[in-house]
Amino acid sequence: VSTQSTWGNQAMAALNAAGVTTYVNGVWDASIVPALAEYIKIPNISPLFDREWRENGLIDKAVQLMVDWVHAQNVAGLKLTVERLEGRTPLIFIEVAATFDNAPTVLMYGHMDKQPPFTGWLEGLGPYTPVIRDGKLYGRGGADDGYAVFSAISAINALKQQGVAHPRCVIIIEACEESGSPDLPFYVTHLKERIGSPTLIICLDSGAGDYSRMWLTTSLRGIAVGDLTAEIISEGVHSGDASGIVPDTFRILRQVLSRLENPETGEILPPQFTVPIPPARLQQVENTVAFMGDEVWNKFPWLPGTRAVHADNVTLALNRTWRAQLAITGADGLPDLAKAGNVLRPRTVVKVSLRLPPTLPKEVALPALQSVLEKDPPYGAKVTFKGEKASAGWNSPEFASWLNTVAEEACQTYFGKSLAFQGEGGSIPFMGMLGELYPKAQFVITGVLGPASNAHGPNEFLHIEYAKKITCCVAHILAGTKTVA
């Protein structure tokens, strides 16, 4: 398949899809997979979870691996710098010059920091032990989001191999996304002139409903995280002596959290955490669920006899993408089971992680949580909520007709199926920021986090064949990007 596109009055060389596939497959097999395997071995955990990141040098080690790989690709017109602002994580900044005059700018984004290792990895697998099984590369960070820089560079080089014109490309790879991207606003300000004004923004850190087509993300939820503590006595006491007189702090937290979440349904109760769902997004969810069916919930590792929170798949999809939802992701004040004596404990602490609707302002979240959780504590207990971070969600602007056309063409060319759209339940803080900075830009938010890929949890994997096809699609989209009038 060859396609011919035009850039204003300038014709570009026909894009040979078979040639793109051959090149991309080759570079993935010979170069990217081995590099990603080395990257997986590095425990470069995001700064929120590794306070010693400066001293241990693990983030710098991962940065250097990526920098060395990029330089080895010998991309014509490429300039790379590692930006280091005082007190901030490093950032890889890449510019690839356009191959025609008056070209638009495409900003491509990914990150290279990782979530903590977590427990529960299958036998023979581990967070920092790269293993290939059944076409999947297992290990922490390969899919989320270490592959991004390799995919972006390979997509550009696939066009250069054929002499196909491409726009100016700017690639940003940050090192604190899993911490909520606290350093990124400073770098965007620092690099504003060098970034320019993007026509198109491509993010390679999102999910997929299946591995049979390219999925574009139309919304992302925000997140608010903090520590909720209940204290009632100054030290632990004999539970036989105190229970029935001194309220247990675990029960106090249950009461307090029930103000936030209906314990029977999981519904978030305070109205300040609810937003109207746009009719277009509701229709999109209904369309997606119509062909996904039970895969909406069946992709998760359920135990026998267990079930989802609701029987209706549309409700589940909306819960996952447009409604606030609570998870308790950690706890303190609870001894290990082997050391749990008959003691009524003085305090219990839990990590509250509240996913926020895409259009809810992040500034609202932490103060609202604090107000709901701290007000009128049961038994006069000392109940405190310490906010850790809040990140904004994102709702995609309407897709321009040219982008719809070229993205659909890319998906048909490399997958043989139509493009699909869905909201994502996770967060990419940078997208909301970019939407505010570049209100006229178009967005292609995609990624390789499909069913069972399990980012953040055990047994994370990168589906290699799918990643190759996504790389081909990105090349196709770059070749078809036009200046927005």
Tab-separated table of C-alpha atoms in Angstrom:
chain	number	residue	atom	x	y	z
A	1	VAL	CA	0.000	0.000	0.000
A	2	SER	CA	1.327	3.409	-0.959
A	3	THR	CA	-0.267	6.712	-0.140
A	4	GLN	CA	0.324	10.170	-1.553
A	5	SER	CA	-0.234	13.224	0.649
A	6	THR	CA	0.256	16.931	0.151
A	7	TRP	CA	1.579	19.644	2.433
A	8	GLY	CA	-0.015	22.809	1.192
A	9	ASN	CA	1.378	23.039	-2.328
A	10	GLN	CA	4.249	20.631	-1.682
A	11	ALA	CA	3.943	16.978	-2.628
A	12	MET	CA	5.714	14.400	-0.520
A	13	ALA	CA	7.140	11.081	-1.631
A	14	ALA	CA	4.618	8.261	-1.567
A	15	LEU	CA	4.614	6.374	1.715
A	16	ASN	CA	5.116	2.668	1.183
A	17	ALA	CA	3.367	0.923	4.059
A	18	ALA	CA	5.103	-2.384	3.472
A	19	GLY	CA	8.436	-0.597	3.691
A	20	VAL	CA	7.418	1.048	6.958
A	21	THR	CA	6.410	-2.320	8.383
A	22	THR	CA	9.661	-3.950	7.306
A	23	TYR	CA	11.785	-1.177	8.764
A	24	VAL	CA	9.854	-0.949	12.049
A	25	ASN	CA	9.803	-4.706	12.585
A	26	GLY	CA	13.515	-4.872	11.932
A	27	VAL	CA	14.504	-2.109	14.325
A	28	TRP	CA	12.233	-3.464	17.049
A	29	ASP	CA	13.679	-6.960	16.785
A	30	ALA	CA	17.317	-5.996	16.414
A	31	SER	CA	17.555	-2.922	18.605
A	32	ILE	CA	14.504	-1.821	20.591
A	33	VAL	CA	13.651	-5.076	22.365
A	34	PRO	CA	17.257	-5.582	23.566
A	35	ALA	CA	17.421	-1.943	24.714
A	36	LEU	CA	14.103	-2.208	26.537
A	37	ALA	CA	15.320	-5.378	28.243
A	38	GLU	CA	18.295	-3.438	29.615
A	39	TYR	CA	16.001	-0.595	30.634
A	40	ILE	CA	13.707	-2.988	32.530
A	41	LYS	CA	16.695	-4.101	34.606
A	42	ILE	CA	17.072	-0.576	36.042
A	43	PRO	CA	14.913	0.083	39.158
A	44	ASN	CA	14.488	3.774	38.324
A	45	ILE	CA	11.427	4.292	40.504
A	46	SER	CA	9.651	7.640	40.318
A	47	PRO	CA	10.792	10.216	42.920
A	48	LEU	CA	7.561	10.058	44.904
A	49	PHE	CA	8.484	6.483	45.824
A	50	ASP	CA	12.279	6.862	45.903
A	51	ARG	CA	13.472	9.808	47.962
A	52	GLU	CA	17.099	8.841	47.277
A	53	TRP	CA	16.829	9.069	43.471
A	54	ARG	CA	19.523	11.760	43.247
A	55	GLU	CA	21.986	9.758	45.314
A	56	ASN	CA	21.423	6.331	43.763
A	57	GLY	CA	21.664	7.601	40.176
A	58	LEU	CA	19.110	5.131	38.803
A	59	ILE	CA	17.082	7.733	36.904
A	60	ASP	CA	20.292	9.074	35.388
A	61	LYS	CA	21.241	5.537	34.364
A	62	ALA	CA	17.943	5.078	32.533
A	63	VAL	CA	18.299	8.486	30.884
A	64	GLN	CA	21.776	7.608	29.644
A	65	LEU	CA	20.571	4.301	28.198
A	66	MET	CA	17.924	6.110	26.171
A	67	VAL	CA	20.277	8.885	25.090
A	68	ASP	CA	22.867	6.391	23.888
A	69	TRP	CA	20.255	4.478	21.919
A	70	VAL	CA	18.891	7.611	20.252
A	71	HIS	CA	22.359	8.749	19.221
A	72	ALA	CA	23.082	5.307	17.775
A	73	GLN	CA	20.139	5.655	15.369
A	74	ASN	CA	21.892	8.480	13.469
A	75	VAL	CA	18.670	10.351	12.756
A	76	ALA	CA	19.335	13.158	10.294
A	77	GLY	CA	18.479	16.598	11.660
A	78	LEU	CA	18.226	15.414	15.279
A	79	LYS	CA	19.375	17.449	18.265
A	80	LEU	CA	19.215	15.998	21.774
A	81	THR	CA	19.833	17.609	25.133
A	82	VAL	CA	19.332	16.356	28.664
A	83	GLU	CA	17.812	19.269	30.542
A	84	ARG	CA	18.598	19.555	34.253
A	85	LEU	CA	16.912	22.293	36.257
A	86	GLU	CA	18.104	22.736	39.822
A	87	GLY	CA	16.346	20.364	42.189
A	88	ARG	CA	14.367	18.692	39.381
A	89	THR	CA	14.448	15.314	37.715
A	90	PRO	CA	16.174	15.341	34.313
A	91	LEU	CA	14.253	15.588	31.063
A	92	ILE	CA	15.242	14.345	27.600
A	93	PHE	CA	14.504	16.966	24.945
A	94	ILE	CA	14.783	16.017	21.281
A	95	GLU	CA	14.232	18.112	18.167
A	96	VAL	CA	14.111	16.653	14.659
A	97	ALA	CA	14.084	19.260	11.918
A	98	ALA	CA	11.268	19.255	9.367
A	99	THR	CA	12.031	18.186	5.828
A	100	PHE	CA	10.004	20.922	4.113
A	101	ASP	CA	9.402	24.639	4.510
A	102	ASN	CA	6.774	26.159	6.808
A	103	ALA	CA	6.116	22.797	8.377
A	104	PRO	CA	3.963	22.328	11.481
A	105	THR	CA	5.398	21.111	14.780
A	106	VAL	CA	4.397	17.782	16.304
A	107	LEU	CA	5.095	17.354	20.012
A	108	MET	CA	5.585	13.742	21.113
A	109	TYR	CA	5.503	12.761	24.769
A	110	GLY	CA	6.496	9.841	26.978
A	111	HIS	CA	8.086	9.140	30.348
A	112	MET	CA	10.809	6.860	31.668
A	113	ASP	CA	10.224	6.727	35.446
A	114	LYS	CA	8.572	3.650	36.926
A	115	GLN	CA	6.034	2.629	39.513
A	116	PRO	CA	7.294	0.610	42.505
A	117	PRO	CA	7.774	-3.129	41.895
A	118	PHE	CA	4.720	-4.411	43.797
A	119	THR	CA	4.251	-8.071	44.763
A	120	GLY	CA	2.656	-11.091	43.135
A	121	TRP	CA	4.858	-11.626	40.078
A	122	LEU	CA	4.476	-15.067	38.522
A	123	GLU	CA	7.222	-17.632	38.895
A	124	GLY	CA	10.134	-16.776	36.636
A	125	LEU	CA	9.029	-13.152	36.280
A	126	GLY	CA	10.044	-10.059	38.209
A	127	PRO	CA	9.907	-6.289	37.929
A	128	TYR	CA	13.561	-5.980	36.932
A	129	THR	CA	14.002	-9.319	35.173
A	130	PRO	CA	13.143	-8.938	31.480
A	131	VAL	CA	11.507	-12.080	30.090
A	132	ILE	CA	9.892	-12.679	26.699
A	133	ARG	CA	6.959	-15.099	26.740
A	134	ASP	CA	4.426	-15.574	23.943
A	135	GLY	CA	5.481	-12.377	22.208
A	136	LYS	CA	5.270	-10.284	25.362
A	137	LEU	CA	8.190	-8.542	27.082
A	138	TYR	CA	7.597	-8.736	30.835
A	139	GLY	CA	9.082	-6.330	33.370
A	140	ARG	CA	8.407	-2.998	35.047
A	141	GLY	CA	8.173	0.033	32.790
A	142	GLY	CA	8.549	-1.528	29.346
A	143	ALA	CA	4.959	-0.690	28.403
A	144	ASP	CA	4.518	2.144	30.910
A	145	ASP	CA	6.204	4.015	29.364
A	146	GLY	CA	9.777	3.082	28.494
A	147	TYR	CA	8.988	2.125	24.909
A	148	ALA	CA	7.815	5.649	23.991
A	149	VAL	CA	11.129	7.221	22.978
A	150	PHE	CA	12.128	4.134	20.995
A	151	SER	CA	8.800	4.098	19.165
A	152	ALA	CA	8.852	7.828	18.430
A	153	ILE	CA	12.370	7.834	17.009
A	154	SER	CA	11.702	4.707	14.952
A	155	ALA	CA	8.528	6.207	13.487
A	156	ILE	CA	10.464	9.265	12.319
A	157	ASN	CA	13.303	7.184	10.945
A	158	ALA	CA	10.854	4.948	9.062
A	159	LEU	CA	9.840	8.003	7.050
A	160	LYS	CA	13.411	9.094	6.507
A	161	GLN	CA	14.287	5.663	5.118
A	162	GLN	CA	11.849	6.319	2.268
A	163	GLY	CA	12.503	10.011	1.823
A	164	VAL	CA	8.974	10.810	2.985
A	165	ALA	CA	8.505	14.371	4.185
A	166	HIS	CA	7.713	14.882	7.841
A	167	PRO	CA	6.938	17.846	10.100
A	168	ARG	CA	9.216	19.238	12.760
A	169	CYS	CA	9.147	16.790	15.658
A	170	VAL	CA	9.791	17.622	19.299
A	171	ILE	CA	10.066	14.735	21.761
A	172	ILE	CA	9.835	15.175	25.523
A	173	ILE	CA	10.632	12.265	27.847
A	174	GLU	CA	10.125	13.156	31.499
A	175	ALA	CA	11.259	11.371	34.657
A	176	CYS	CA	8.499	12.115	37.183
A	177	GLU	CA	5.177	11.253	35.527
A	178	GLU	CA	4.386	8.537	38.047
A	179	SER	CA	4.795	11.198	40.748
A	180	GLY	CA	2.232	13.475	39.126
A	181	SER	CA	4.672	15.362	36.836
A	182	PRO	CA	5.572	18.049	39.415
A	183	ASP	CA	8.717	19.053	37.503
A	184	LEU	CA	7.181	19.227	34.057
A	185	PRO	CA	5.585	22.720	34.271
A	186	PHE	CA	9.014	24.175	35.044
A	187	TYR	CA	10.553	22.453	32.031
A	188	VAL	CA	7.718	23.490	29.722
A	189	THR	CA	8.278	27.101	30.765
A	190	HIS	CA	12.039	26.697	30.386
A	191	LEU	CA	11.676	25.155	26.907
A	192	LYS	CA	8.718	27.159	25.640
A	193	GLU	CA	10.569	28.874	22.806
A	194	ARG	CA	12.214	25.638	21.681
A	195	ILE	CA	8.946	23.713	21.760
A	196	GLY	CA	7.129	26.243	19.613
A	197	SER	CA	3.402	25.944	18.937
A	198	PRO	CA	2.431	22.342	18.176
A	199	THR	CA	-0.223	21.546	15.607
A	200	LEU	CA	-0.426	17.972	16.851
A	201	ILE	CA	0.456	16.375	20.191
A	202	ILE	CA	1.130	12.631	20.272
A	203	CYS	CA	1.217	10.870	23.632
A	204	LEU	CA	2.365	7.245	23.784
A	205	ASP	CA	1.397	6.532	27.407
A	206	SER	CA	-2.197	5.387	27.177
A	207	GLY	CA	-4.241	2.224	26.853
A	208	ALA	CA	-5.994	-0.015	24.366
A	209	GLY	CA	-9.255	-1.915	24.558
A	210	ASP	CA	-7.745	-4.839	22.666
A	211	TYR	CA	-4.698	-5.642	20.547
A	212	SER	CA	-6.492	-5.790	17.200
A	213	ARG	CA	-6.587	-2.073	16.328
A	214	MET	CA	-5.280	1.340	17.347
A	215	TRP	CA	-7.203	3.010	20.145
A	216	LEU	CA	-7.301	6.771	20.626
A	217	THR	CA	-7.958	8.117	24.105
A	218	THR	CA	-10.632	10.804	24.331
A	219	SER	CA	-10.494	11.499	28.061
A	220	LEU	CA	-8.350	10.836	31.124
A	221	ARG	CA	-9.308	10.977	34.763
A	222	GLY	CA	-7.469	13.113	37.272
A	223	ILE	CA	-6.312	11.876	40.658
A	224	ALA	CA	-6.057	13.104	44.235
A	225	VAL	CA	-3.849	11.234	46.707
A	226	GLY	CA	-3.190	11.680	50.389
A	227	ASP	CA	-2.785	10.028	53.807
A	228	LEU	CA	-5.807	9.677	56.069
A	229	THR	CA	-4.968	9.132	59.749
A	230	ALA	CA	-7.156	8.285	62.748
A	231	GLU	CA	-5.696	8.517	66.281
A	232	ILE	CA	-7.537	7.910	69.542
A	233	ILE	CA	-5.025	7.063	72.318
A	234	SER	CA	-1.368	7.861	72.906
A	235	GLU	CA	-0.116	4.258	72.891
A	236	GLY	CA	-1.311	0.734	72.229
A	237	VAL	CA	-3.234	-1.002	75.037
A	238	HIS	CA	-4.477	-4.501	75.847
A	239	SER	CA	-7.440	-5.164	73.537
A	240	GLY	CA	-9.209	-7.239	76.174
A	241	ASP	CA	-9.042	-4.339	78.603
A	242	ALA	CA	-9.879	-1.506	76.179
A	243	SER	CA	-12.178	-2.897	73.471
A	244	GLY	CA	-15.746	-1.793	74.039
A	245	ILE	CA	-14.493	1.367	75.694
A	246	VAL	CA	-11.879	2.715	73.288
A	247	PRO	CA	-13.093	2.793	69.670
A	248	ASP	CA	-10.834	1.014	67.201
A	249	THR	CA	-9.134	3.431	64.793
A	250	PHE	CA	-9.772	1.095	61.862
A	251	ARG	CA	-13.509	1.386	62.518
A	252	ILE	CA	-13.195	5.156	62.811
A	253	LEU	CA	-11.619	5.234	59.358
A	254	ARG	CA	-14.405	3.015	58.010
A	255	GLN	CA	-16.958	5.511	59.302
A	256	VAL	CA	-15.091	8.482	57.876
A	257	LEU	CA	-14.567	6.859	54.480
A	258	SER	CA	-18.273	6.025	54.308
A	259	ARG	CA	-18.908	9.762	54.015
A	260	LEU	CA	-16.890	9.699	50.811
A	261	GLU	CA	-17.916	6.345	49.347
A	262	ASN	CA	-21.058	4.280	49.549
A	263	PRO	CA	-19.636	1.022	50.976
A	264	GLU	CA	-22.287	-1.066	49.197
A	265	THR	CA	-21.968	0.342	45.668
A	266	GLY	CA	-18.655	2.227	45.535
A	267	GLU	CA	-20.453	5.415	44.488
A	268	ILE	CA	-18.668	8.614	45.535
A	269	LEU	CA	-21.235	10.558	47.535
A	270	PRO	CA	-20.202	14.248	47.847
A	271	PRO	CA	-21.566	16.161	44.833
A	272	GLN	CA	-18.378	18.205	44.478
A	273	PHE	CA	-16.702	15.132	42.963
A	274	THR	CA	-19.284	14.744	40.182
A	275	VAL	CA	-19.353	16.419	36.752
A	276	PRO	CA	-21.857	16.276	33.871
A	277	ILE	CA	-20.913	13.646	31.287
A	278	PRO	CA	-20.895	15.235	27.815
A	279	PRO	CA	-23.464	13.641	25.491
A	280	ALA	CA	-20.775	12.914	22.881
A	281	ARG	CA	-18.735	10.959	25.440
A	282	LEU	CA	-21.803	9.023	26.570
A	283	GLN	CA	-22.541	8.063	22.969
A	284	GLN	CA	-18.916	7.076	22.470
A	285	VAL	CA	-19.007	4.796	25.516
A	286	GLU	CA	-22.187	3.141	24.257
A	287	ASN	CA	-20.620	2.589	20.822
A	288	THR	CA	-17.426	1.132	22.286
A	289	VAL	CA	-19.253	-1.148	24.695
A	290	ALA	CA	-21.418	-2.408	21.828
A	291	PHE	CA	-18.463	-4.202	20.244
A	292	MET	CA	-16.330	-4.773	23.385
A	293	GLY	CA	-19.127	-6.471	25.281
A	294	ASP	CA	-18.038	-8.251	28.451
A	295	GLU	CA	-14.374	-7.473	27.734
A	296	VAL	CA	-15.104	-4.223	29.610
A	297	TRP	CA	-14.778	-6.264	32.825
A	298	ASN	CA	-13.537	-9.682	31.728
A	299	LYS	CA	-9.974	-8.434	31.112
A	300	PHE	CA	-9.233	-8.357	34.843
A	301	PRO	CA	-7.834	-11.354	36.809
A	302	TRP	CA	-11.024	-12.310	38.674
A	303	LEU	CA	-11.099	-15.118	41.204
A	304	PRO	CA	-13.713	-17.841	40.622
A	305	GLY	CA	-17.174	-16.729	41.662
A	306	THR	CA	-16.379	-13.011	41.883
A	307	ARG	CA	-18.064	-10.287	39.844
A	308	ALA	CA	-17.916	-6.608	38.915
A	309	VAL	CA	-19.631	-3.847	40.874
A	310	HIS	CA	-22.498	-3.622	38.358
A	311	ALA	CA	-24.095	-5.906	35.763
A	312	ASP	CA	-24.418	-3.214	33.078
A	313	ASN	CA	-21.336	-2.769	30.888
A	314	VAL	CA	-22.106	0.863	30.008
A	315	THR	CA	-22.308	1.703	33.705
A	316	LEU	CA	-18.983	-0.019	34.293
A	317	ALA	CA	-17.337	1.869	31.419
A	318	LEU	CA	-18.645	5.202	32.704
A	319	ASN	CA	-17.512	4.335	36.242
A	320	ARG	CA	-14.023	3.701	34.864
A	321	THR	CA	-13.781	6.864	32.770
A	322	TRP	CA	-16.117	9.652	33.923
A	323	ARG	CA	-16.884	9.018	37.577
A	324	ALA	CA	-14.818	9.493	40.709
A	325	GLN	CA	-13.743	6.204	42.302
A	326	LEU	CA	-11.856	5.371	45.490
A	327	ALA	CA	-9.012	2.937	46.094
A	328	ILE	CA	-7.043	2.419	49.309
A	329	THR	CA	-3.535	1.722	48.063
A	330	GLY	CA	-1.525	1.414	51.283
A	331	ALA	CA	-1.717	1.367	55.069
A	332	ASP	CA	0.398	2.076	58.144
A	333	GLY	CA	-0.073	1.462	61.846
A	334	LEU	CA	-0.926	-2.179	61.181
A	335	PRO	CA	1.726	-4.710	62.235
A	336	ASP	CA	2.621	-7.716	60.109
A	337	LEU	CA	0.308	-10.647	60.802
A	338	ALA	CA	3.108	-12.608	62.440
A	339	LYS	CA	3.629	-9.754	64.919
A	340	ALA	CA	-0.013	-8.829	65.514
A	341	GLY	CA	-0.584	-9.223	69.245
A	342	ASN	CA	-3.830	-8.610	71.122
A	343	VAL	CA	-3.347	-4.862	71.160
A	344	LEU	CA	-5.828	-2.099	70.460
A	345	ARG	CA	-3.673	0.105	68.275
A	346	PRO	CA	-3.392	3.870	68.815
A	347	ARG	CA	-3.534	4.881	65.125
A	348	THR	CA	-4.366	3.685	61.631
A	349	VAL	CA	-3.223	5.384	58.430
A	350	VAL	CA	-4.410	4.625	54.897
A	351	LYS	CA	-3.348	5.964	51.517
A	352	VAL	CA	-6.397	7.429	49.814
A	353	SER	CA	-6.343	7.422	46.015
A	354	LEU	CA	-9.364	9.105	44.471
A	355	ARG	CA	-9.696	9.082	40.696
A	356	LEU	CA	-11.374	12.266	39.516
A	357	PRO	CA	-13.685	12.946	36.555
A	358	PRO	CA	-11.834	14.346	33.505
A	359	THR	CA	-13.191	17.897	33.749
A	360	LEU	CA	-13.061	18.338	37.527
A	361	PRO	CA	-10.542	21.089	38.411
A	362	LYS	CA	-7.677	19.572	40.370
A	363	GLU	CA	-7.627	22.574	42.713
A	364	VAL	CA	-10.992	21.456	44.094
A	365	ALA	CA	-9.980	17.928	44.992
A	366	LEU	CA	-7.637	18.047	47.994
A	367	PRO	CA	-9.484	20.796	49.932
A	368	ALA	CA	-12.786	19.006	49.325
A	369	LEU	CA	-11.337	15.698	50.498
A	370	GLN	CA	-9.910	17.295	53.613
A	371	SER	CA	-13.239	18.923	54.435
A	372	VAL	CA	-15.251	15.729	53.966
A	373	LEU	CA	-12.860	13.477	55.861
A	374	GLU	CA	-11.869	15.713	58.794
A	375	LYS	CA	-15.210	17.288	59.687
A	376	ASP	CA	-16.845	16.166	62.949
A	377	PRO	CA	-14.656	13.118	63.618
A	378	PRO	CA	-16.316	10.181	65.409
A	379	TYR	CA	-15.669	10.060	69.169
A	380	GLY	CA	-13.681	13.295	68.927
A	381	ALA	CA	-10.813	11.275	67.452
A	382	LYS	CA	-7.890	13.037	65.824
A	383	VAL	CA	-8.627	12.516	62.139
A	384	THR	CA	-6.327	14.231	59.653
A	385	PHE	CA	-5.990	14.149	55.904
A	386	LYS	CA	-2.626	15.165	54.453
A	387	GLY	CA	-2.849	15.774	50.727
A	388	GLU	CA	0.065	14.440	48.714
A	389	LYS	CA	-0.757	15.359	45.115
A	390	ALA	CA	-3.595	16.255	42.800
A	391	SER	CA	-3.427	15.946	39.024
A	392	ALA	CA	-5.930	17.208	36.499
A	393	GLY	CA	-7.840	15.039	34.083
A	394	TRP	CA	-8.325	15.819	30.409
A	395	ASN	CA	-11.101	15.806	27.828
A	396	SER	CA	-10.063	15.733	24.172
A	397	PRO	CA	-11.020	18.534	21.821
A	398	GLU	CA	-13.066	17.511	18.801
A	399	PHE	CA	-10.972	15.663	16.241
A	400	ALA	CA	-10.267	17.626	13.075
A	401	SER	CA	-11.458	15.929	9.895
A	402	TRP	CA	-7.905	15.623	8.541
A	403	LEU	CA	-6.765	13.843	11.698
A	404	ASN	CA	-9.732	11.490	11.694
A	405	THR	CA	-8.932	10.626	8.081
A	406	VAL	CA	-5.217	9.991	8.517
A	407	ALA	CA	-5.622	8.082	11.799
A	408	GLU	CA	-8.332	5.844	10.306
A	409	GLU	CA	-6.137	5.275	7.261
A	410	ALA	CA	-3.228	4.330	9.529
A	411	CYS	CA	-5.314	1.833	11.498
A	412	GLN	CA	-6.769	0.254	8.361
A	413	THR	CA	-3.317	0.035	6.792
A	414	TYR	CA	-1.478	-1.632	9.657
A	415	PHE	CA	-4.263	-3.427	11.533
A	416	GLY	CA	-6.840	-4.018	8.829
A	417	LYS	CA	-9.575	-2.664	11.115
A	418	SER	CA	-11.220	0.626	11.935
A	419	LEU	CA	-9.941	2.964	14.601
A	420	ALA	CA	-11.532	2.798	18.053
A	421	PHE	CA	-12.003	5.457	20.723
A	422	GLN	CA	-12.326	5.229	24.486
A	423	GLY	CA	-11.826	7.177	27.671
A	424	GLU	CA	-9.129	5.987	30.048
A	425	GLY	CA	-9.452	5.659	33.790
A	426	GLY	CA	-5.841	6.565	34.484
A	427	SER	CA	-4.084	9.918	34.517
A	428	ILE	CA	-1.476	11.621	32.356
A	429	PRO	CA	-1.022	14.994	34.081
A	430	PHE	CA	0.817	16.555	31.137
A	431	MET	CA	-2.196	16.333	28.821
A	432	GLY	CA	-4.326	18.767	30.799
A	433	MET	CA	-1.410	21.163	30.956
A	434	LEU	CA	-0.852	20.937	27.195
A	435	GLY	CA	-4.531	21.420	26.490
A	436	GLU	CA	-4.412	24.736	28.339
A	437	LEU	CA	-1.132	25.842	26.758
A	438	TYR	CA	-2.029	24.875	23.190
A	439	PRO	CA	-5.814	25.157	22.850
A	440	LYS	CA	-5.706	24.864	19.046
A	441	ALA	CA	-3.616	21.690	19.004
A	442	GLN	CA	-4.976	18.298	18.007
A	443	PHE	CA	-4.222	15.251	20.148
A	444	VAL	CA	-3.399	11.627	19.413
A	445	ILE	CA	-3.296	9.885	22.777
A	446	THR	CA	-2.569	6.209	22.327
A	447	GLY	CA	-0.457	3.465	23.833
A	448	VAL	CA	0.155	-0.237	24.320
A	449	LEU	CA	-1.489	-0.848	27.698
A	450	GLY	CA	-4.065	-3.366	26.537
A	451	PRO	CA	-5.862	-6.175	28.371
A	452	ALA	CA	-3.783	-7.892	31.091
A	453	SER	CA	-0.712	-5.693	30.453
A	454	ASN	CA	-1.118	-4.656	34.110
A	455	ALA	CA	0.805	-1.421	34.402
A	456	HIS	CA	1.544	-0.565	38.069
A	457	GLY	CA	0.834	-4.138	39.155
A	458	PRO	CA	2.660	-7.456	38.897
A	459	ASN	CA	3.371	-9.153	35.557
A	460	GLU	CA	3.411	-5.935	33.519
A	461	PHE	CA	4.136	-6.675	29.885
A	462	LEU	CA	4.651	-5.014	26.526
A	463	HIS	CA	2.856	-6.731	23.638
A	464	ILE	CA	5.697	-6.559	21.104
A	465	GLU	CA	3.711	-7.091	17.905
A	466	TYR	CA	1.146	-4.503	18.965
A	467	ALA	CA	3.885	-1.989	19.811
A	468	LYS	CA	5.356	-2.484	16.334
A	469	LYS	CA	2.021	-1.708	14.685
A	470	ILE	CA	1.451	1.338	16.875
A	471	THR	CA	4.903	2.583	15.805
A	472	CYS	CA	3.882	2.136	12.161
A	473	CYS	CA	0.647	4.037	12.797
A	474	VAL	CA	2.577	6.908	14.389
A	475	ALA	CA	4.819	7.083	11.317
A	476	HIS	CA	1.741	7.173	9.093
A	477	ILE	CA	0.156	9.961	11.133
A	478	LEU	CA	3.389	11.993	11.069
A	479	ALA	CA	3.475	11.666	7.290
A	480	GLY	CA	-0.089	12.900	7.036
A	481	THR	CA	0.045	15.827	9.444
A	482	LYS	CA	-1.032	19.091	7.859
A	483	THR	CA	-0.906	22.654	9.072
A	484	VAL	CA	-4.129	23.674	10.789
A	485	ALA	CA	-5.614	26.662	8.959
